[in-house]
Amino acid sequence: MPGVTFSIFSEAGSAGWAEAFAALLREGGSDRVDVADSLDAAFDGDADVLILNLDRDRDTTLCADRIEALKRRRIIAMAPGADWLCAQLDEIEFRGGNVTDDLAMLVADSDLLGKRSVDPIRPFRTVQRVPLDAWTPQTPRVYFSGGIAEYRPGVDDILVPERHEDCAVVVRQASFVFAGVRAHPDEWSEQYRSLMRSVAVALAGRPVEALEPIVVERQVHPPGSVRFELEPISEKQSGSHRNFYFRFETPTAFTATLKHAGSNAMAMYFGGGKKSLHGARVDTEDGKTLTIAANIGQNAIQAVGYRHWLLGVQNFDHENACCAKLTVRYDTEDSGSTVRALPGNASFEYVNGAAWDRSRAAQTIGIDVARLATAREHGFEAWGDLEAHVAWAPVFDMRGGTAGADSFDARVRVQYGESFTMEQLIEYAEDFTDELRLALTRALSGDETFSDEHLLLALLDDPIASHALGCAGANTDLLRSQLRAPSGDGRARSVAKAVSGAVYRANFIGAIGREGTNPANLLAGLLGESCAATNLLNDQGILQRDIVNYVTHGLPRAVVEDQEAGASVFEQQVEQVAQAAFAKARDQATKYVTLDRLLLALLGHSSIVRVLRSMDARVDALEGELHAYVDATVVGVGDDVPQPTRALNRVMQMAVAKARSSARPQATTLDLLWALCGGRDVPTADILGRFEITRADVAARMS
């Protein structure tokens, strides 16, 4: 096409891609094709059409001037990194959110290309059938955008999946084209090569159309309740979900509560606009009521702009239908009954303290009535709903499950073969700490297989893991006698599946003061596997949550008298305090180990009492007020292992961070007191403040 210029940029990971696409354009008579050596050079050039093949992993945010300039250019963006550019250009309404290895597609009648053939085409020269667990960044695949039917004719479908009417593989909005086939151009089918050449030439021949918003009018859901049914999830999923839309003009406290029956797998999610502001999702498999609450401010309202807020309800049960009742309320300053928004860091301590304050102020109502009133004040129908919303919950499903671990193990086998070594597993995981690498290297067995028992035996020899086991109450000497020592003089040539599963699970379990896959979270990961090593620990009454309570929150069931150097991020006195708080909560059969219990246990140490009295603090009065508060606000009945709260986890993390900032390897009781003084929206910090015990005073006594 005489006089038209093209500029192509491709990431280094796709060697020869730009040159191959340039050759494709030249086949069609376009000789003014430039290959840019950087993305900035491509952006700064003045070619008529900019063609980009970008990697997915990109976190750069473009400046406002750059974004405005791109809105006035002709661009073809290839998957998967096209998602990044679509996110930068706020007006774009499509993303490559769906992905498959191959797809039969139809060339649509489009405004760009006109009337086209009705025969299906395939994207690749040869049909791709690659198992999901074998995909690599170079695997040819197809990305396609869903949910775009309502934006037509603002978006122009060019290539669509044969069986998905609401989706597009190649689609245009103004002068921006999303093309969702990831592969080297030499791997494209002749039909797809011809199509992409036609798209580039046709786009170059059109006047530039600046990107403008596509405003879609939706039915806005009013406050109140609605009943509906959802079918079991199926391949099409059309009847298994329902969406509700909202618009907010002024700051609003939004709450949505879903009661349901029938389904064993329900989810509810919420978010605003293209970037899903205030994004939240809740799931259940046991019929519990689901609640989402959000405090939507003016900045978020402006950011969402002309778009809507979406609340989605999904039935993931493959067999059972669902009967549901959704209740929505949103309250503003002008509402007759205003919902009080929760703070962003709201914890159980915050809402429990609010109920205690309400009960004391009214004097005539008990704590249970005060809790119900507090829940409704924040937009929740019941105290249990509010409690579940603010209590600490693990990122990882502590009940186990094998799907993720199975997939991880399969990916390792694709990389190294059906039989891989421990060294290869460490290489694949990438983030093993040095001390864990050393411990496992020393322990590599002479047996044919490195088993879960070998792993546990190796962890027993590591001071960090051994200390965690002691803090969970394990008899490590007995464990050592029960575990089978390696035989032979060689090294294991393969790794048991339970070991790779433990590595996978460890990534979901944070350890205070430690990063990456370390001995503590690997031990917790091992306890998520069904294997001989786990059975030995279970026989001693050691469960995964016992280890998680210690490594993630610093809550031991027992105190280890002789700490090895580097075994803990806490001094022994801190672990004594945490164990005392844990034991008291367990004895009272309460659900949670809270900050007030932690502070009471801290006041049981003479060194802390001396420090407080040096600050002229009224220690006896402080202890009395704490006892009164704790006794009046016990929440039960919990099981035999009380759970930490979100606020307690923050305080323990802060104590370790304070020690590290002072170049000390372990947090002390003074670090713990300092962290307790700085809590936000928690009664414990308020009580310390009333007694004029401040962080500054505590810090002065650390020096």
mmCIF file with all atom_site columns, N, CA, C and O in Angstrom, residues 82-118:
data_model
loop_
_atom_site.group_PDB
_atom_site.id
_atom_site.type_symbol
_atom_site.label_atom_id
_atom_site.label_alt_id
_atom_site.label_comp_id
_atom_site.label_asym_id
_atom_site.label_entity_id
_atom_site.label_seq_id
_atom_site.pdbx_PDB_ins_code
_atom_site.Cartn_x
_atom_site.Cartn_y
_atom_site.Cartn_z
_atom_site.occupancy
_atom_site.B_iso_or_equiv
_atom_site.pdbx_formal_charge
_atom_site.auth_seq_id
_atom_site.auth_comp_id
_atom_site.auth_asym_id
_atom_site.auth_atom_id
_atom_site.pdbx_PDB_model_num
ATOM 1   N N  . ALA A 1 82  ? -1.611  -7.478  25.055 1.00 0.00 ? 82  ALA A N  1
ATOM 2   C CA . ALA A 1 82  ? -2.609  -6.485  24.670 1.00 0.00 ? 82  ALA A CA 1
ATOM 3   C C  . ALA A 1 82  ? -3.489  -6.110  25.856 1.00 0.00 ? 82  ALA A C  1
ATOM 4   O O  . ALA A 1 82  ? -4.009  -4.991  25.925 1.00 0.00 ? 82  ALA A O  1
ATOM 5   N N  . ASP A 1 83  ? -3.671  -7.034  26.797 1.00 0.00 ? 83  ASP A N  1
ATOM 6   C CA . ASP A 1 83  ? -4.467  -6.739  27.995 1.00 0.00 ? 83  ASP A CA 1
ATOM 7   C C  . ASP A 1 83  ? -3.911  -5.533  28.737 1.00 0.00 ? 83  ASP A C  1
ATOM 8   O O  . ASP A 1 83  ? -4.662  -4.698  29.240 1.00 0.00 ? 83  ASP A O  1
ATOM 9   N N  . TRP A 1 84  ? -2.574  -5.472  28.825 1.00 0.00 ? 84  TRP A N  1
ATOM 10  C CA . TRP A 1 84  ? -1.937  -4.365  29.538 1.00 0.00 ? 84  TRP A CA 1
ATOM 11  C C  . TRP A 1 84  ? -2.281  -3.038  28.874 1.00 0.00 ? 84  TRP A C  1
ATOM 12  O O  . TRP A 1 84  ? -2.647  -2.071  29.541 1.00 0.00 ? 84  TRP A O  1
ATOM 13  N N  . LEU A 1 85  ? -2.203  -2.998  27.543 1.00 0.00 ? 85  LEU A N  1
ATOM 14  C CA . LEU A 1 85  ? -2.483  -1.754  26.834 1.00 0.00 ? 85  LEU A CA 1
ATOM 15  C C  . LEU A 1 85  ? -3.970  -1.414  26.898 1.00 0.00 ? 85  LEU A C  1
ATOM 16  O O  . LEU A 1 85  ? -4.348  -0.243  27.033 1.00 0.00 ? 85  LEU A O  1
ATOM 17  N N  . CYS A 1 86  ? -4.822  -2.424  26.823 1.00 0.00 ? 86  CYS A N  1
ATOM 18  C CA . CYS A 1 86  ? -6.264  -2.186  26.959 1.00 0.00 ? 86  CYS A CA 1
ATOM 19  C C  . CYS A 1 86  ? -6.582  -1.574  28.319 1.00 0.00 ? 86  CYS A C  1
ATOM 20  O O  . CYS A 1 86  ? -7.464  -0.713  28.433 1.00 0.00 ? 86  CYS A O  1
ATOM 21  N N  . ALA A 1 87  ? -5.876  -2.026  29.354 1.00 0.00 ? 87  ALA A N  1
ATOM 22  C CA . ALA A 1 87  ? -6.110  -1.481  30.691 1.00 0.00 ? 87  ALA A CA 1
ATOM 23  C C  . ALA A 1 87  ? -5.668  -0.020  30.778 1.00 0.00 ? 87  ALA A C  1
ATOM 24  O O  . ALA A 1 87  ? -6.278  0.785   31.486 1.00 0.00 ? 87  ALA A O  1
ATOM 25  N N  . GLN A 1 88  ? -4.587  0.341   30.057 1.00 0.00 ? 88  GLN A N  1
ATOM 26  C CA . GLN A 1 88  ? -4.102  1.719   30.068 1.00 0.00 ? 88  GLN A CA 1
ATOM 27  C C  . GLN A 1 88  ? -5.089  2.660   29.375 1.00 0.00 ? 88  GLN A C  1
ATOM 28  O O  . GLN A 1 88  ? -5.317  3.780   29.820 1.00 0.00 ? 88  GLN A O  1
ATOM 29  N N  . LEU A 1 89  ? -5.654  2.202   28.269 1.00 0.00 ? 89  LEU A N  1
ATOM 30  C CA . LEU A 1 89  ? -6.603  3.016   27.505 1.00 0.00 ? 89  LEU A CA 1
ATOM 31  C C  . LEU A 1 89  ? -7.995  2.775   28.069 1.00 0.00 ? 89  LEU A C  1
ATOM 32  O O  . LEU A 1 89  ? -8.677  1.820   27.720 1.00 0.00 ? 89  LEU A O  1
ATOM 33  N N  . ASP A 1 90  ? -8.416  3.636   28.953 1.00 0.00 ? 90  ASP A N  1
ATOM 34  C CA . ASP A 1 90  ? -9.593  3.383   29.777 1.00 0.00 ? 90  ASP A CA 1
ATOM 35  C C  . ASP A 1 90  ? -10.864 3.172   28.955 1.00 0.00 ? 90  ASP A C  1
ATOM 36  O O  . ASP A 1 90  ? -11.772 2.470   29.375 1.00 0.00 ? 90  ASP A O  1
ATOM 37  N N  . GLU A 1 91  ? -10.951 3.775   27.777 1.00 0.00 ? 91  GLU A N  1
ATOM 38  C CA . GLU A 1 91  ? -12.180 3.667   26.989 1.00 0.00 ? 91  GLU A CA 1
ATOM 39  C C  . GLU A 1 91  ? -12.363 2.293   26.345 1.00 0.00 ? 91  GLU A C  1
ATOM 40  O O  . GLU A 1 91  ? -13.463 1.951   25.909 1.00 0.00 ? 91  GLU A O  1
ATOM 41  N N  . ILE A 1 92  ? -11.288 1.503   26.243 1.00 0.00 ? 92  ILE A N  1
ATOM 42  C CA . ILE A 1 92  ? -11.385 0.183   25.612 1.00 0.00 ? 92  ILE A CA 1
ATOM 43  C C  . ILE A 1 92  ? -12.280 -0.723  26.449 1.00 0.00 ? 92  ILE A C  1
ATOM 44  O O  . ILE A 1 92  ? -12.118 -0.827  27.665 1.00 0.00 ? 92  ILE A O  1
ATOM 45  N N  . GLU A 1 93  ? -13.205 -1.415  25.795 1.00 0.00 ? 93  GLU A N  1
ATOM 46  C CA . GLU A 1 93  ? -14.188 -2.224  26.511 1.00 0.00 ? 93  GLU A CA 1
ATOM 47  C C  . GLU A 1 93  ? -13.929 -3.715  26.404 1.00 0.00 ? 93  GLU A C  1
ATOM 48  O O  . GLU A 1 93  ? -14.755 -4.514  26.818 1.00 0.00 ? 93  GLU A O  1
ATOM 49  N N  . PHE A 1 94  ? -12.801 -4.137  25.836 1.00 0.00 ? 94  PHE A N  1
ATOM 50  C CA . PHE A 1 94  ? -12.550 -5.569  25.719 1.00 0.00 ? 94  PHE A CA 1
ATOM 51  C C  . PHE A 1 94  ? -11.185 -5.906  26.277 1.00 0.00 ? 94  PHE A C  1
ATOM 52  O O  . PHE A 1 94  ? -10.288 -5.075  26.341 1.00 0.00 ? 94  PHE A O  1
ATOM 53  N N  . ARG A 1 95  ? -11.041 -7.155  26.712 1.00 0.00 ? 95  ARG A N  1
ATOM 54  C CA . ARG A 1 95  ? -9.783  -7.711  27.226 1.00 0.00 ? 95  ARG A CA 1
ATOM 55  C C  . ARG A 1 95  ? -9.715  -9.169  26.806 1.00 0.00 ? 95  ARG A C  1
ATOM 56  O O  . ARG A 1 95  ? -10.739 -9.789  26.524 1.00 0.00 ? 95  ARG A O  1
ATOM 57  N N  . GLY A 1 96  ? -8.516  -9.737  26.787 1.00 0.00 ? 96  GLY A N  1
ATOM 58  C CA . GLY A 1 96  ? -8.385  -11.153 26.440 1.00 0.00 ? 96  GLY A CA 1
ATOM 59  C C  . GLY A 1 96  ? -8.557  -12.044 27.644 1.00 0.00 ? 96  GLY A C  1
ATOM 60  O O  . GLY A 1 96  ? -7.635  -12.768 28.027 1.00 0.00 ? 96  GLY A O  1
ATOM 61  N N  . GLY A 1 97  ? -9.708  -12.009 28.250 1.00 0.00 ? 97  GLY A N  1
ATOM 62  C CA . GLY A 1 97  ? -9.905  -12.703 29.514 1.00 0.00 ? 97  GLY A CA 1
ATOM 63  C C  . GLY A 1 97  ? -10.070 -14.199 29.409 1.00 0.00 ? 97  GLY A C  1
ATOM 64  O O  . GLY A 1 97  ? -9.910  -14.921 30.386 1.00 0.00 ? 97  GLY A O  1
ATOM 65  N N  . ASN A 1 98  ? -10.418 -14.720 28.233 1.00 0.00 ? 98  ASN A N  1
ATOM 66  C CA . ASN A 1 98  ? -10.590 -16.156 28.039 1.00 0.00 ? 98  ASN A CA 1
ATOM 67  C C  . ASN A 1 98  ? -9.448  -16.683 27.181 1.00 0.00 ? 98  ASN A C  1
ATOM 68  O O  . ASN A 1 98  ? -8.950  -15.989 26.288 1.00 0.00 ? 98  ASN A O  1
ATOM 69  N N  . VAL A 1 99  ? -9.043  -17.922 27.419 1.00 0.00 ? 99  VAL A N  1
ATOM 70  C CA . VAL A 1 99  ? -7.901  -18.460 26.689 1.00 0.00 ? 99  VAL A CA 1
ATOM 71  C C  . VAL A 1 99  ? -8.107  -19.950 26.423 1.00 0.00 ? 99  VAL A C  1
ATOM 72  O O  . VAL A 1 99  ? -8.670  -20.675 27.248 1.00 0.00 ? 99  VAL A O  1
ATOM 73  N N  . THR A 1 100 ? -7.688  -20.394 25.239 1.00 0.00 ? 100 THR A N  1
ATOM 74  C CA . THR A 1 100 ? -7.755  -21.802 24.876 1.00 0.00 ? 100 THR A CA 1
ATOM 75  C C  . THR A 1 100 ? -6.583  -22.117 23.959 1.00 0.00 ? 100 THR A C  1
ATOM 76  O O  . THR A 1 100 ? -5.894  -21.210 23.479 1.00 0.00 ? 100 THR A O  1
ATOM 77  N N  . ASP A 1 101 ? -6.325  -23.402 23.721 1.00 0.00 ? 101 ASP A N  1
ATOM 78  C CA . ASP A 1 101 ? -5.174  -23.762 22.890 1.00 0.00 ? 101 ASP A CA 1
ATOM 79  C C  . ASP A 1 101 ? -5.512  -23.781 21.410 1.00 0.00 ? 101 ASP A C  1
ATOM 80  O O  . ASP A 1 101 ? -4.625  -23.725 20.563 1.00 0.00 ? 101 ASP A O  1
ATOM 81  N N  . ASP A 1 102 ? -6.790  -23.862 21.041 1.00 0.00 ? 102 ASP A N  1
ATOM 82  C CA . ASP A 1 102 ? -7.177  -23.874 19.642 1.00 0.00 ? 102 ASP A CA 1
ATOM 83  C C  . ASP A 1 102 ? -8.658  -23.530 19.570 1.00 0.00 ? 102 ASP A C  1
ATOM 84  O O  . ASP A 1 102 ? -9.380  -23.690 20.566 1.00 0.00 ? 102 ASP A O  1
ATOM 85  N N  . LEU A 1 103 ? -9.122  -23.077 18.416 1.00 0.00 ? 103 LEU A N  1
ATOM 86  C CA . LEU A 1 103 ? -10.499 -22.612 18.349 1.00 0.00 ? 103 LEU A CA 1
ATOM 87  C C  . LEU A 1 103 ? -10.930 -22.513 16.894 1.00 0.00 ? 103 LEU A C  1
ATOM 88  O O  . LEU A 1 103 ? -10.190 -21.982 16.049 1.00 0.00 ? 103 LEU A O  1
ATOM 89  N N  . ALA A 1 104 ? -12.114 -23.044 16.589 1.00 0.00 ? 104 ALA A N  1
ATOM 90  C CA . ALA A 1 104 ? -12.716 -22.803 15.276 1.00 0.00 ? 104 ALA A CA 1
ATOM 91  C C  . ALA A 1 104 ? -13.352 -21.420 15.300 1.00 0.00 ? 104 ALA A C  1
ATOM 92  O O  . ALA A 1 104 ? -14.088 -21.083 16.233 1.00 0.00 ? 104 ALA A O  1
ATOM 93  N N  . MET A 1 105 ? -13.082 -20.591 14.253 1.00 0.00 ? 105 MET A N  1
ATOM 94  C CA . MET A 1 105 ? -13.501 -19.200 14.288 1.00 0.00 ? 105 MET A CA 1
ATOM 95  C C  . MET A 1 105 ? -14.178 -18.823 12.975 1.00 0.00 ? 105 MET A C  1
ATOM 96  O O  . MET A 1 105 ? -13.933 -19.434 11.922 1.00 0.00 ? 105 MET A O  1
ATOM 97  N N  . LEU A 1 106 ? -15.011 -17.795 13.055 1.00 0.00 ? 106 LEU A N  1
ATOM 98  C CA . LEU A 1 106 ? -15.700 -17.279 11.881 1.00 0.00 ? 106 LEU A CA 1
ATOM 99  C C  . LEU A 1 106 ? -15.274 -15.846 11.634 1.00 0.00 ? 106 LEU A C  1
ATOM 100 O O  . LEU A 1 106 ? -15.206 -15.040 12.573 1.00 0.00 ? 106 LEU A O  1
ATOM 101 N N  . VAL A 1 107 ? -14.973 -15.518 10.364 1.00 0.00 ? 107 VAL A N  1
ATOM 102 C CA . VAL A 1 107 ? -14.694 -14.131 10.000 1.00 0.00 ? 107 VAL A CA 1
ATOM 103 C C  . VAL A 1 107 ? -16.041 -13.432 9.866  1.00 0.00 ? 107 VAL A C  1
ATOM 104 O O  . VAL A 1 107 ? -16.881 -13.818 9.042  1.00 0.00 ? 107 VAL A O  1
ATOM 105 N N  . ALA A 1 108 ? -16.273 -12.418 10.687 1.00 0.00 ? 108 ALA A N  1
ATOM 106 C CA . ALA A 1 108 ? -17.573 -11.756 10.756 1.00 0.00 ? 108 ALA A CA 1
ATOM 107 C C  . ALA A 1 108 ? -17.690 -10.662 9.696  1.00 0.00 ? 108 ALA A C  1
ATOM 108 O O  . ALA A 1 108 ? -16.678 -10.145 9.201  1.00 0.00 ? 108 ALA A O  1
ATOM 109 N N  . ASP A 1 109 ? -18.911 -10.321 9.362  1.00 0.00 ? 109 ASP A N  1
ATOM 110 C CA . ASP A 1 109 ? -19.139 -9.120  8.567  1.00 0.00 ? 109 ASP A CA 1
ATOM 111 C C  . ASP A 1 109 ? -18.817 -7.929  9.455  1.00 0.00 ? 109 ASP A C  1
ATOM 112 O O  . ASP A 1 109 ? -19.436 -7.744  10.517 1.00 0.00 ? 109 ASP A O  1
ATOM 113 N N  . SER A 1 110 ? -17.849 -7.129  9.063  1.00 0.00 ? 110 SER A N  1
ATOM 114 C CA . SER A 1 110 ? -17.398 -6.040  9.921  1.00 0.00 ? 110 SER A CA 1
ATOM 115 C C  . SER A 1 110 ? -17.358 -4.733  9.166  1.00 0.00 ? 110 SER A C  1
ATOM 116 O O  . SER A 1 110 ? -17.279 -4.695  7.933  1.00 0.00 ? 110 SER A O  1
ATOM 117 N N  . ASP A 1 111 ? -17.391 -3.653  9.917  1.00 0.00 ? 111 ASP A N  1
ATOM 118 C CA . ASP A 1 111 ? -17.275 -2.327  9.324  1.00 0.00 ? 111 ASP A CA 1
ATOM 119 C C  . ASP A 1 111 ? -15.885 -2.122  8.728  1.00 0.00 ? 111 ASP A C  1
ATOM 120 O O  . ASP A 1 111 ? -15.712 -1.402  7.750  1.00 0.00 ? 111 ASP A O  1
ATOM 121 N N  . LEU A 1 112 ? -14.869 -2.786  9.315  1.00 0.00 ? 112 LEU A N  1
ATOM 122 C CA . LEU A 1 112 ? -13.502 -2.619  8.837  1.00 0.00 ? 112 LEU A CA 1
ATOM 123 C C  . LEU A 1 112 ? -13.271 -3.345  7.515  1.00 0.00 ? 112 LEU A C  1
ATOM 124 O O  . LEU A 1 112 ? -12.678 -2.795  6.581  1.00 0.00 ? 112 LEU A O  1
ATOM 125 N N  . LEU A 1 113 ? -13.736 -4.610  7.408  1.00 0.00 ? 113 LEU A N  1
ATOM 126 C CA . LEU A 1 113 ? -13.417 -5.442  6.250  1.00 0.00 ? 113 LEU A CA 1
ATOM 127 C C  . LEU A 1 113 ? -14.602 -5.693  5.333  1.00 0.00 ? 113 LEU A C  1
ATOM 128 O O  . LEU A 1 113 ? -14.428 -6.258  4.249  1.00 0.00 ? 113 LEU A O  1
ATOM 129 N N  . GLY A 1 114 ? -15.804 -5.319  5.762  1.00 0.00 ? 114 GLY A N  1
ATOM 130 C CA . GLY A 1 114 ? -16.975 -5.569  4.937  1.00 0.00 ? 114 GLY A CA 1
ATOM 131 C C  . GLY A 1 114 ? -17.470 -6.994  5.072  1.00 0.00 ? 114 GLY A C  1
ATOM 132 O O  . GLY A 1 114 ? -17.209 -7.678  6.064  1.00 0.00 ? 114 GLY A O  1
ATOM 133 N N  . LYS A 1 115 ? -18.175 -7.484  4.048  1.00 0.00 ? 115 LYS A N  1
ATOM 134 C CA . LYS A 1 115 ? -18.765 -8.819  4.097  1.00 0.00 ? 115 LYS A CA 1
ATOM 135 C C  . LYS A 1 115 ? -17.694 -9.856  3.836  1.00 0.00 ? 115 LYS A C  1
ATOM 136 O O  . LYS A 1 115 ? -16.884 -9.719  2.925  1.00 0.00 ? 115 LYS A O  1
ATOM 137 N N  . ARG A 1 116 ? -17.687 -10.899 4.620  1.00 0.00 ? 116 ARG A N  1
ATOM 138 C CA . ARG A 1 116 ? -16.611 -11.884 4.541  1.00 0.00 ? 116 ARG A CA 1
ATOM 139 C C  . ARG A 1 116 ? -17.155 -13.297 4.323  1.00 0.00 ? 116 ARG A C  1
ATOM 140 O O  . ARG A 1 116 ? -18.359 -13.540 4.339  1.00 0.00 ? 116 ARG A O  1
ATOM 141 N N  . SER A 1 117 ? -16.252 -14.245 4.212  1.00 0.00 ? 117 SER A N  1
ATOM 142 C CA . SER A 1 117 ? -16.597 -15.651 4.003  1.00 0.00 ? 117 SER A CA 1
ATOM 143 C C  . SER A 1 117 ? -17.292 -16.214 5.241  1.00 0.00 ? 117 SER A C  1
ATOM 144 O O  . SER A 1 117 ? -17.030 -15.797 6.370  1.00 0.00 ? 117 SER A O  1
ATOM 145 N N  . VAL A 1 118 ? -18.149 -17.197 5.029  1.00 0.00 ? 118 VAL A N  1
ATOM 146 C CA . VAL A 1 118 ? -18.857 -17.820 6.151  1.00 0.00 ? 118 VAL A CA 1
ATOM 147 C C  . VAL A 1 118 ? -18.187 -19.124 6.581  1.00 0.00 ? 118 VAL A C  1
ATOM 148 O O  . VAL A 1 118 ? -18.647 -19.762 7.526  1.00 0.00 ? 118 VAL A O  1
#
